[in-house]
PDB file of C-alpha atoms in Angstrom:
ATOM      1  CA  MET A 279       0.165   0.372  -0.302  1.00 64.00           C
ATOM      2  CA  SER A 280       3.155   2.141   0.028  1.00 77.00           C
ATOM      3  CA  TYR A 281       2.507   2.958  -3.608  1.00 89.00           C
ATOM      4  CA  TYR A 282      -0.602   5.308  -2.492  1.00 96.00           C
ATOM      5  CA  THR A 283       1.327   7.497  -0.018  1.00 96.00           C
ATOM      6  CA  ASP A 284       0.931  11.447  -0.805  1.00 96.00           C
ATOM      7  CA  LYS A 285      -1.711  10.214  -3.123  1.00 97.00           C
ATOM      8  CA  VAL A 286      -4.979  12.454  -3.202  1.00 98.00           C
ATOM      9  CA  ALA A 287      -7.595   9.916  -4.130  1.00 98.00           C
ATOM     10  CA  VAL A 288     -11.581  10.902  -4.132  1.00 98.00           C
ATOM     11  CA  ILE A 289     -13.587   8.486  -3.521  1.00 98.00           C
ATOM     12  CA  THR A 290     -17.867   8.532  -4.086  1.00 98.00           C
ATOM     13  CA  GLY A 291     -20.118   6.531  -1.898  1.00 97.00           C
ATOM     14  CA  ALA A 292     -17.529   6.486   0.896  1.00 98.00           C
ATOM     15  CA  GLY A 293     -19.631   6.402   3.849  1.00 97.00           C
ATOM     16  CA  ALA A 294     -19.701   2.630   3.913  1.00 95.00           C
ATOM     17  CA  GLY A 295     -19.174  -0.425   2.291  1.00 94.00           C
ATOM     18  CA  MET A 296     -16.743  -0.832  -0.022  1.00 95.00           C
ATOM     19  CA  GLY A 297     -16.401   3.129  -0.305  1.00 97.00           C
ATOM     20  CA  ARG A 298     -15.246   2.724   3.352  1.00 97.00           C
ATOM     21  CA  SER A 299     -13.077   0.203   3.226  1.00 97.00           C
ATOM     22  CA  LEU A 300     -11.555   1.789   0.152  1.00 98.00           C
ATOM     23  CA  ALA A 301     -10.478   5.220   2.192  1.00 98.00           C
ATOM     24  CA  ILE A 302      -9.408   3.449   5.118  1.00 98.00           C
ATOM     25  CA  GLU A 303      -6.983   0.780   3.168  1.00 97.00           C
ATOM     26  CA  LEU A 304      -5.808   4.048   1.655  1.00 98.00           C
ATOM     27  CA  ALA A 305      -5.592   5.479   4.887  1.00 98.00           C
ATOM     28  CA  ARG A 306      -3.353   2.732   5.956  1.00 97.00           C
ATOM     29  CA  GLY A 307      -1.376   3.457   2.931  1.00 96.00           C
ATOM     30  CA  GLY A 308      -0.909   7.463   3.703  1.00 97.00           C
ATOM     31  CA  ALA A 309      -2.680   8.972   0.688  1.00 98.00           C
ATOM     32  CA  GLN A 310      -4.471  12.001   0.990  1.00 98.00           C
ATOM     33  CA  LEU A 311      -8.542  11.810   0.807  1.00 98.00           C
ATOM     34  CA  ALA A 312     -11.681  13.366  -0.571  1.00 98.00           C
ATOM     35  CA  ILE A 313     -14.560  11.264   0.406  1.00 98.00           C
ATOM     36  CA  CYS A 314     -18.097  12.208  -0.190  1.00 98.00           C
ATOM     37  CA  ASP A 315     -21.955  10.477   0.260  1.00 98.00           C
ATOM     38  CA  VAL A 316     -25.176  11.406   1.135  1.00 97.00           C
ATOM     39  CA  ASP A 317     -25.190   9.648   4.206  1.00 96.00           C
ATOM     40  CA  ALA A 318     -23.560  12.555   6.673  1.00 97.00           C
ATOM     41  CA  VAL A 319     -23.506  10.089   9.682  1.00 97.00           C
ATOM     42  CA  GLY A 320     -21.608   7.359   7.910  1.00 97.00           C
ATOM     43  CA  LEU A 321     -19.347   9.930   5.913  1.00 98.00           C
ATOM     44  CA  ALA A 322     -18.185  11.088   9.067  1.00 98.00           C
ATOM     45  CA  GLU A 323     -17.487   7.909  10.848  1.00 98.00           C
ATOM     46  CA  THR A 324     -15.635   7.528   7.957  1.00 98.00           C
ATOM     47  CA  ALA A 325     -13.410  10.181   7.469  1.00 98.00           C
ATOM     48  CA  GLU A 326     -13.069   9.834  11.883  1.00 98.00           C
ATOM     49  CA  ARG A 327     -11.527   6.228  11.255  1.00 98.00           C
ATOM     50  CA  CYS A 328      -9.234   7.632   8.239  1.00 98.00           C
ATOM     51  CA  VAL A 329      -7.789  10.684  10.492  1.00 98.00           C
ATOM     52  CA  GLU A 330      -7.327   8.255  13.348  1.00 98.00           C
ATOM     53  CA  LEU A 331      -5.141   6.890  10.811  1.00 97.00           C
ATOM     54  CA  GLY A 332      -3.202   9.720  10.155  1.00 97.00           C
ATOM     55  CA  ALA A 333      -4.553  10.168   6.664  1.00 98.00           C
ATOM     56  CA  PRO A 334      -5.827  14.270   5.902  1.00 98.00           C
ATOM     57  CA  VAL A 335      -9.751  14.335   4.943  1.00 98.00           C
ATOM     58  CA  GLU A 336     -11.846  16.381   2.928  1.00 98.00           C
ATOM     59  CA  GLN A 337     -15.176  15.547   3.087  1.00 98.00           C
ATOM     60  CA  ARG A 338     -18.658  16.555   1.526  1.00 98.00           C
ATOM     61  CA  ILE A 339     -22.395  15.750   1.205  1.00 98.00           C
ATOM     62  CA  VAL A 340     -22.251  15.046  -2.454  1.00 98.00           C
ATOM     63  CA  ASP A 341     -25.435  13.710  -4.631  1.00 98.00           C
ATOM     64  CA  VAL A 342     -23.045  11.846  -7.037  1.00 98.00           C
ATOM     65  CA  ALA A 343     -26.250  12.132  -9.681  1.00 98.00           C
ATOM     66  CA  GLU A 344     -26.265  16.330  -9.073  1.00 98.00           C
ATOM     67  CA  ARG A 345     -24.067  17.086 -11.948  1.00 98.00           C
ATOM     68  CA  GLU A 346     -23.225  20.517 -10.722  1.00 98.00           C
ATOM     69  CA  SER A 347     -22.860  19.152  -6.979  1.00 97.00           C
ATOM     70  CA  MET A 348     -19.954  16.531  -8.043  1.00 98.00           C
ATOM     71  CA  LEU A 349     -18.340  19.766 -10.574  1.00 98.00           C
ATOM     72  CA  ALA A 350     -18.658  21.482  -7.382  1.00 98.00           C
ATOM     73  CA  PHE A 351     -16.988  18.778  -5.398  1.00 98.00           C
ATOM     74  CA  ALA A 352     -14.177  18.398  -7.815  1.00 98.00           C
ATOM     75  CA  ASP A 353     -13.324  22.032  -7.638  1.00 98.00           C
ATOM     76  CA  HIS A 354     -13.345  21.925  -3.877  1.00 98.00           C
ATOM     77  CA  VAL A 355     -10.749  18.982  -3.895  1.00 98.00           C
ATOM     78  CA  VAL A 356      -8.540  20.978  -6.558  1.00 98.00           C
ATOM     79  CA  ALA A 357      -8.425  23.876  -4.274  1.00 98.00           C
ATOM     80  CA  CYS A 358      -7.767  22.006  -1.316  1.00 98.00           C
ATOM     81  CA  TYR A 359      -5.194  19.883  -2.265  1.00 98.00           C
ATOM     82  CA  GLY A 360      -4.063  20.898  -5.920  1.00 98.00           C
ATOM     83  CA  VAL A 361      -3.973  17.463  -7.995  1.00 98.00           C
ATOM     84  CA  VAL A 362      -5.894  14.627  -7.813  1.00 98.00           C
ATOM     85  CA  HIS A 363      -3.985  11.198  -8.599  1.00 98.00           C
ATOM     86  CA  TYR A 364      -7.051   8.738  -7.987  1.00 98.00           C
ATOM     87  CA  VAL A 365     -10.169   8.964  -8.609  1.00 98.00           C
ATOM     88  CA  PHE A 366     -12.747   5.932  -7.398  1.00 98.00           C
ATOM     89  CA  ASN A 367     -16.668   6.119  -8.233  1.00 98.00           C
ATOM     90  CA  ASN A 368     -18.263   3.567  -6.474  1.00 97.00           C
ATOM     91  CA  ALA A 369     -21.424   5.218  -5.087  1.00 96.00           C
ATOM     92  CA  GLY A 370     -24.474   2.777  -6.036  1.00 95.00           C
ATOM     93  CA  VAL A 371     -28.172   1.522  -5.064  1.00 94.00           C
ATOM     94  CA  ALA A 372     -29.560  -1.628  -5.650  1.00 90.00           C
ATOM     95  CA  PHE A 373     -33.873  -2.502  -6.399  1.00 90.00           C
ATOM     96  CA  PHE A 374     -35.403  -5.637  -7.252  1.00 89.00           C
ATOM     97  CA  GLY A 375     -37.947  -5.503  -9.853  1.00 88.00           C
ATOM     98  CA  THR A 376     -39.612  -6.890 -12.938  1.00 89.00           C
ATOM     99  CA  VAL A 377     -39.501  -4.781 -15.815  1.00 92.00           C
ATOM    100  CA  GLU A 378     -43.358  -4.844 -15.785  1.00 90.00           C
ATOM    101  CA  CYS A 379     -43.671  -3.923 -11.610  1.00 89.00           C
ATOM    102  CA  SER A 380     -41.041  -1.218 -11.710  1.00 92.00           C
ATOM    103  CA  ASP A 381     -42.006   2.285 -11.905  1.00 93.00           C
ATOM    104  CA  PHE A 382     -40.289   4.620 -14.653  1.00 96.00           C
ATOM    105  CA  LYS A 383     -38.868   6.477 -11.423  1.00 95.00           C
ATOM    106  CA  ASP A 384     -37.340   3.546  -9.931  1.00 94.00           C
ATOM    107  CA  ILE A 385     -35.381   2.255 -13.134  1.00 96.00           C
ATOM    108  CA  GLU A 386     -34.140   6.286 -13.600  1.00 97.00           C
ATOM    109  CA  ARG A 387     -33.379   6.228 -10.110  1.00 96.00           C
ATOM    110  CA  VAL A 388     -31.029   3.338 -10.205  1.00 97.00           C
ATOM    111  CA  MET A 389     -29.576   4.800 -13.514  1.00 98.00           C
ATOM    112  CA  ASP A 390     -29.179   8.339 -12.041  1.00 98.00           C
ATOM    113  CA  ILE A 391     -27.409   7.130  -9.454  1.00 98.00           C
ATOM    114  CA  ASN A 392     -24.638   4.046 -10.341  1.00 98.00           C
ATOM    115  CA  PHE A 393     -24.423   5.380 -13.928  1.00 98.00           C
ATOM    116  CA  TRP A 394     -24.880   9.175 -14.390  1.00 98.00           C
ATOM    117  CA  GLY A 395     -23.187   8.937 -10.838  1.00 98.00           C
ATOM    118  CA  VAL A 396     -20.194   7.455 -12.413  1.00 98.00           C
ATOM    119  CA  VAL A 397     -20.033  10.087 -15.760  1.00 98.00           C
ATOM    120  CA  ASN A 398     -20.486  13.035 -13.666  1.00 98.00           C
ATOM    121  CA  GLY A 399     -17.548  11.907 -11.128  1.00 98.00           C
ATOM    122  CA  THR A 400     -15.490  10.983 -14.923  1.00 98.00           C
ATOM    123  CA  LYS A 401     -16.573  14.211 -16.418  1.00 98.00           C
ATOM    124  CA  ALA A 402     -15.616  16.307 -13.437  1.00 98.00           C
ATOM    125  CA  PHE A 403     -12.644  14.786 -11.989  1.00 98.00           C
ATOM    126  CA  MET A 404     -10.818  14.278 -15.870  1.00 98.00           C
ATOM    127  CA  PRO A 405      -9.201  17.556 -16.315  1.00 98.00           C
ATOM    128  CA  HIS A 406      -7.557  16.841 -13.100  1.00 98.00           C
ATOM    129  CA  LEU A 407      -6.286  13.079 -13.447  1.00 98.00           C
ATOM    130  CA  ILE A 408      -4.997  14.324 -16.793  1.00 98.00           C
ATOM    131  CA  ALA A 409      -3.115  17.299 -15.262  1.00 98.00           C
ATOM    132  CA  SER A 410      -1.532  15.717 -12.815  1.00 98.00           C
ATOM    133  CA  GLY A 411       0.563  13.332 -15.161  1.00 97.00           C
ATOM    134  CA  ASP A 412      -0.365   9.928 -13.317  1.00 96.00           C
ATOM    135  CA  GLY A 413      -4.061  10.134 -13.512  1.00 98.00           C
ATOM    136  CA  HIS A 414      -5.984   6.533 -12.416  1.00 98.00           C
ATOM    137  CA  LEU A 415      -9.967   6.036 -12.822  1.00 98.00           C
ATOM    138  CA  VAL A 416     -11.701   3.480 -11.124  1.00 98.00           C
ATOM    139  CA  ASN A 417     -15.199   2.723 -11.913  1.00 98.00           C
ATOM    140  CA  THR A 418     -17.070   0.202 -10.293  1.00 98.00           C
ATOM    141  CA  SER A 419     -19.656  -1.844 -12.446  1.00 98.00           C
ATOM    142  CA  SER A 420     -20.265  -5.567 -11.020  1.00 96.00           C
ATOM    143  CA  VAL A 421     -20.494  -8.989 -11.838  1.00 95.00           C
ATOM    144  CA  PHE A 422     -23.899  -8.113 -12.913  1.00 95.00           C
ATOM    145  CA  GLY A 423     -22.439  -5.668 -15.822  1.00 97.00           C
ATOM    146  CA  LEU A 424     -21.282  -9.124 -17.055  1.00 97.00           C
ATOM    147  CA  PHE A 425     -23.960 -11.108 -17.173  1.00 96.00           C
ATOM    148  CA  GLY A 426     -28.160 -10.111 -16.752  1.00 95.00           C
ATOM    149  CA  VAL A 427     -31.056 -11.839 -14.194  1.00 91.00           C
ATOM    150  CA  PRO A 428     -34.099 -11.587 -13.602  1.00 89.00           C
ATOM    151  CA  THR A 429     -35.966  -8.837 -11.318  1.00 89.00           C
ATOM    152  CA  GLN A 430     -32.075  -6.692 -11.929  1.00 91.00           C
ATOM    153  CA  ASN A 431     -32.993  -4.956 -14.907  1.00 94.00           C
ATOM    154  CA  ALA A 432     -32.401  -1.413 -13.521  1.00 95.00           C
ATOM    155  CA  TYR A 433     -28.776  -2.381 -12.142  1.00 95.00           C
ATOM    156  CA  ASN A 434     -27.991  -4.693 -14.868  1.00 97.00           C
ATOM    157  CA  ALA A 435     -28.958  -1.961 -16.992  1.00 98.00           C
ATOM    158  CA  ALA A 436     -26.501   0.585 -15.262  1.00 98.00           C
ATOM    159  CA  LYS A 437     -23.620  -1.681 -14.904  1.00 98.00           C
ATOM    160  CA  PHE A 438     -23.286  -2.910 -18.442  1.00 98.00           C
ATOM    161  CA  ALA A 439     -23.518   1.111 -18.912  1.00 98.00           C
ATOM    162  CA  VAL A 440     -20.555   2.060 -16.604  1.00 98.00           C
ATOM    163  CA  ARG A 441     -18.785  -0.777 -18.409  1.00 98.00           C
ATOM    164  CA  GLY A 442     -18.988  -0.008 -22.118  1.00 98.00           C
ATOM    165  CA  PHE A 443     -18.624   3.521 -20.836  1.00 98.00           C
ATOM    166  CA  THR A 444     -15.529   2.668 -18.921  1.00 98.00           C
ATOM    167  CA  GLU A 445     -13.929   0.264 -21.930  1.00 98.00           C
ATOM    168  CA  SER A 446     -14.426   3.370 -23.963  1.00 98.00           C
ATOM    169  CA  LEU A 447     -12.692   5.549 -22.052  1.00 98.00           C
ATOM    170  CA  ARG A 448      -9.883   3.726 -21.109  1.00 98.00           C
ATOM    171  CA  GLN A 449      -8.884   2.976 -25.083  1.00 98.00           C
ATOM    172  CA  GLU A 450     -10.158   6.766 -25.684  1.00 98.00           C
ATOM    173  CA  MET A 451      -7.010   7.529 -23.075  1.00 98.00           C
ATOM    174  CA  LEU A 452      -4.758   5.093 -25.146  1.00 98.00           C
ATOM    175  CA  VAL A 453      -5.389   6.888 -28.390  1.00 98.00           C
ATOM    176  CA  SER A 454      -4.549  10.366 -27.484  1.00 98.00           C
ATOM    177  CA  GLY A 455      -1.538   8.918 -24.968  1.00 98.00           C
ATOM    178  CA  ALA A 456      -3.436  11.008 -21.852  1.00 98.00           C
ATOM    179  CA  PRO A 457      -1.372  10.029 -18.542  1.00 98.00           C
ATOM    180  CA  VAL A 458      -4.663   8.638 -17.058  1.00 98.00           C
ATOM    181  CA  THR A 459      -5.242   4.531 -16.704  1.00 98.00           C
ATOM    182  CA  VAL A 460      -8.599   3.799 -16.314  1.00 98.00           C
ATOM    183  CA  SER A 461      -9.998   0.682 -14.809  1.00 98.00           C
ATOM    184  CA  CYS A 462     -13.338  -1.087 -14.448  1.00 98.00           C
ATOM    185  CA  VAL A 463     -14.218  -2.906 -11.555  1.00 98.00           C
ATOM    186  CA  HIS A 464     -16.670  -6.069 -11.431  1.00 98.00           C
ATOM    187  CA  PRO A 465     -17.550  -6.930  -7.761  1.00 95.00           C
ATOM    188  CA  GLY A 466     -19.206 -10.214  -6.941  1.00 90.00           C
ATOM    189  CA  GLY A 467     -21.129 -10.998  -3.799  1.00 85.00           C
ATOM    190  CA  ILE A 468     -19.354  -8.658  -1.103  1.00 81.00           C
ATOM    191  CA  ARG A 469     -20.401  -8.657   2.352  1.00 70.00           C
ATOM    192  CA  THR A 470     -21.853  -5.034   2.785  1.00 70.00           C
ATOM    193  CA  ASP A 471     -25.260  -3.629   3.147  1.00 62.00           C
ATOM    194  CA  ILE A 472     -26.378  -3.107  -0.340  1.00 63.00           C
ATOM    195  CA  ALA A 473     -28.633  -5.414  -0.357  1.00 58.00           C
ATOM    196  CA  LYS A 474     -30.356  -4.759   2.986  1.00 60.00           C
ATOM    197  CA  ASN A 475     -30.865  -1.173   1.625  1.00 64.00           C
ATOM    198  CA  SER A 476     -32.160  -2.261  -1.148  1.00 63.00           C
ATOM    199  CA  THR A 477     -35.790  -0.944  -2.348  1.00 75.00           C
ATOM    200  CA  ALA A 478     -37.804  -3.103  -4.490  1.00 67.00           C
ATOM    201  CA  ALA A 479     -40.806  -2.592  -7.118  1.00 74.00           C
ATOM    202  CA  ASP A 480     -44.499  -2.044  -4.943  1.00 73.00           C
ATOM    203  CA  GLY A 481     -42.506  -2.472  -1.306  1.00 57.00           C
ATOM    204  CA  HIS A 482     -41.848  -6.115  -1.979  1.00 62.00           C
ATOM    205  CA  ARG A 483     -38.777  -7.664  -1.520  1.00 60.00           C
ATOM    206  CA  PRO A 484     -37.525 -10.645  -2.833  1.00 63.00           C
ATOM    207  CA  GLU A 485     -36.710 -12.728   0.569  1.00 62.00           C
ATOM    208  CA  GLY A 486     -35.348 -15.370  -1.322  1.00 57.00           C
ATOM    209  CA  VAL A 487     -32.879 -13.776  -3.188  1.00 59.00           C
ATOM    210  CA  LEU A 488     -31.679 -11.614  -0.016  1.00 59.00           C
ATOM    211  CA  ALA A 489     -31.029 -14.913   1.738  1.00 58.00           C
ATOM    212  CA  LEU A 490     -29.149 -16.570  -0.818  1.00 57.00           C
ATOM    213  CA  PHE A 491     -27.026 -13.503  -1.149  1.00 57.00           C
ATOM    214  CA  ASP A 492     -26.125 -13.484   2.761  1.00 59.00           C
ATOM    215  CA  LYS A 493     -24.816 -17.149   1.938  1.00 60.00           C
ATOM    216  CA  ILE A 494     -22.933 -16.319  -1.067  1.00 60.00           C
ATOM    217  CA  ALA A 495     -21.533 -13.165  -0.427  1.00 66.00           C
ATOM    218  CA  VAL A 496     -17.942 -14.397   1.078  1.00 78.00           C
ATOM    219  CA  THR A 497     -16.143 -11.283  -0.067  1.00 87.00           C
ATOM    220  CA  SER A 498     -15.740  -9.028   2.760  1.00 91.00           C
ATOM    221  CA  ALA A 499     -15.666  -4.970   1.852  1.00 92.00           C
ATOM    222  CA  ASN A 500     -12.281  -4.950   3.187  1.00 94.00           C
ATOM    223  CA  ARG A 501     -10.742  -7.444   1.700  1.00 95.00           C
ATOM    224  CA  ALA A 502     -12.644  -6.376  -2.229  1.00 95.00           C
ATOM    225  CA  ALA A 503     -10.612  -2.773  -0.754  1.00 97.00           C
ATOM    226  CA  ARG A 504      -7.742  -4.734  -1.010  1.00 97.00           C
ATOM    227  CA  GLN A 505      -7.868  -5.929  -4.348  1.00 97.00           C
ATOM    228  CA  ILE A 506      -9.582  -2.990  -5.810  1.00 98.00           C
ATOM    229  CA  LEU A 507      -6.459  -1.190  -5.079  1.00 97.00           C
ATOM    230  CA  GLU A 508      -3.861  -4.019  -6.069  1.00 97.00           C
ATOM    231  CA  GLY A 509      -5.753  -3.979  -9.451  1.00 97.00           C
ATOM    232  CA  ALA A 510      -5.576  -0.107  -9.596  1.00 97.00           C
ATOM    233  CA  ARG A 511      -1.795  -0.062  -8.654  1.00 96.00           C
ATOM    234  CA  ARG A 512      -1.380  -2.251 -11.666  1.00 96.00           C
ATOM    235  CA  GLY A 513      -3.381  -0.526 -14.080  1.00 96.00           C
ATOM    236  CA  GLU A 514      -5.760  -3.347 -14.668  1.00 97.00           C
ATOM    237  CA  ALA A 515      -8.639  -2.775 -17.244  1.00 98.00           C
ATOM    238  CA  LYS A 516     -10.674  -5.092 -15.574  1.00 98.00           C
ATOM    239  CA  ILE A 517     -10.721  -5.620 -11.872  1.00 98.00           C
ATOM    240  CA  LEU A 518     -12.875  -8.770 -10.945  1.00 98.00           C
ATOM    241  CA  VAL A 519     -13.437  -9.125  -7.542  1.00 96.00           C
ATOM    242  CA  GLY A 520     -13.866 -12.091  -5.507  1.00 93.00           C
ATOM    243  CA  PRO A 521     -13.706 -15.852  -6.556  1.00 93.00           C
ATOM    244  CA  ASP A 522     -17.332 -15.581  -7.714  1.00 92.00           C
ATOM    245  CA  ALA A 523     -17.041 -13.014  -9.860  1.00 94.00           C
ATOM    246  CA  LYS A 524     -14.244 -14.999 -11.746  1.00 95.00           C
ATOM    247  CA  VAL A 525     -16.368 -18.093 -12.073  1.00 94.00           C
ATOM    248  CA  MET A 526     -18.844 -16.149 -13.472  1.00 93.00           C
ATOM    249  CA  ASP A 527     -16.535 -14.298 -15.650  1.00 96.00           C
ATOM    250  CA  PHE A 528     -15.447 -17.368 -16.867  1.00 96.00           C
ATOM    251  CA  ALA A 529     -18.920 -18.969 -17.299  1.00 94.00           C
ATOM    252  CA  VAL A 530     -20.501 -16.438 -19.266  1.00 95.00           C
ATOM    253  CA  ARG A 531     -17.319 -15.812 -21.551  1.00 95.00           C
ATOM    254  CA  ILE A 532     -17.731 -19.979 -22.235  1.00 96.00           C
ATOM    255  CA  LEU A 533     -21.308 -20.285 -22.247  1.00 95.00           C
ATOM    256  CA  GLY A 534     -22.219 -17.174 -24.248  1.00 94.00           C
ATOM    257  CA  SER A 535     -25.681 -16.184 -24.490  1.00 94.00           C
ATOM    258  CA  SER A 536     -26.801 -19.503 -23.284  1.00 94.00           C
ATOM    259  CA  TYR A 537     -25.902 -18.823 -19.717  1.00 92.00           C
ATOM    260  CA  GLN A 538     -29.539 -17.429 -19.415  1.00 93.00           C
ATOM    261  CA  ARG A 539     -32.045 -20.354 -19.466  1.00 91.00           C
ATOM    262  CA  PRO A 540     -30.101 -21.724 -16.582  1.00 89.00           C
ATOM    263  CA  LEU A 541     -30.355 -18.512 -14.523  1.00 86.00           C
ATOM    264  CA  ALA A 542     -34.052 -18.134 -15.092  1.00 90.00           C
ATOM    265  CA  VAL A 543     -34.571 -21.809 -13.720  1.00 88.00           C
ATOM    266  CA  ILE A 544     -32.417 -20.524 -10.318  1.00 80.00           C
ATOM    267  CA  ALA A 545     -34.746 -17.516 -10.768  1.00 79.00           C
ATOM    268  CA  LYS A 546     -37.597 -18.936 -10.399  1.00 81.00           C
ATOM    269  CA  TYR A 547     -37.139 -20.986  -8.002  1.00 75.00           C
ATOM    270  CA  LEU A 548     -35.733 -18.678  -5.615  1.00 72.00           C
ATOM    271  CA  LEU A 549     -38.948 -15.798  -6.693  1.00 70.00           C
ATOM    272  CA  ARG A 550     -41.387 -18.579  -6.507  1.00 68.00           C
ATOM    273  CA  THR A 551     -43.046 -17.120  -3.216  1.00 47.00           C
ATOM    274  CA  ASP A 552     -42.345 -13.156  -3.641  1.00 50.00           C
ATOM    275  CA  ALA A 553     -44.730 -10.592  -4.334  1.00 42.00           C
ATOM    276  CA  ASP A 554     -43.914  -9.743  -6.762  1.00 41.00           C
ATOM    277  CA  GLY A 555     -45.963 -11.332  -9.400  1.00 40.00           C
ATOM    278  CA  ILE A 556     -43.761 -13.848 -10.084  1.00 38.00           C
ATOM    279  CA  ALA A 557     -45.950 -17.736  -9.771  1.00 37.00           C
ATOM    280  CA  ALA A 558     -44.824 -20.914  -7.918  1.00 32.00           C
ATOM    281  CA  THR A 559     -43.551 -23.785  -9.925  1.00 29.00           C
TER     282      THR A 559
END
């Protein structure tokens, strides 16, 4: 982690989960931090833990979906530190619901935060990453940016979009010769509260899926953060986090689109008693 000593790192969604773990690991590595979240209490707790580790910390309440707020946050960070080396666009929310049952506003909310939040963070900080001469942009997609599953259409759409956006941007940096390395992160099941705090169409929560997530989420947020930081240090284009992400990435590449039928069968079983309109078998 000494690689990050004295580097200025920006983390969105730092109030909990992987964002908090990224901030703490970077603090241990001697980085200077700029963190944001919509959760003031969680953000303050993260800042306090990082300060205890000796890291300079700038914290700001920011909704990544609000473009002007992100632009103002970038200006604030540069005014404080004079440079930005790393940006981790990590903020995200989860939502469950079929296309039929989901309201437009539900899908828009997921896209606004999970996709447009990444675009806003990228656009706000890209000039400063280029100016640093050694910039690193790390955008969080998901294992659900590699394959689709039922009831995750909004989340899938956002995370597939992050993947496409990030992969295209990485190539643009290579073409232009700009001094910015771009990485796309695909976490598998990470033991955070994102699923527990998720919303759902018509107020229904798929308890079968949530129970399964608790069982298969084998990677802690701290371990995930370390894997992300190691991948970013190496400049990896695609950072797979957790053994499940690696297995599913391999399976989808081998199976192609035929992965969809077995996943649909599994989903039908898990959702058979949920109240979102999917019938029992």
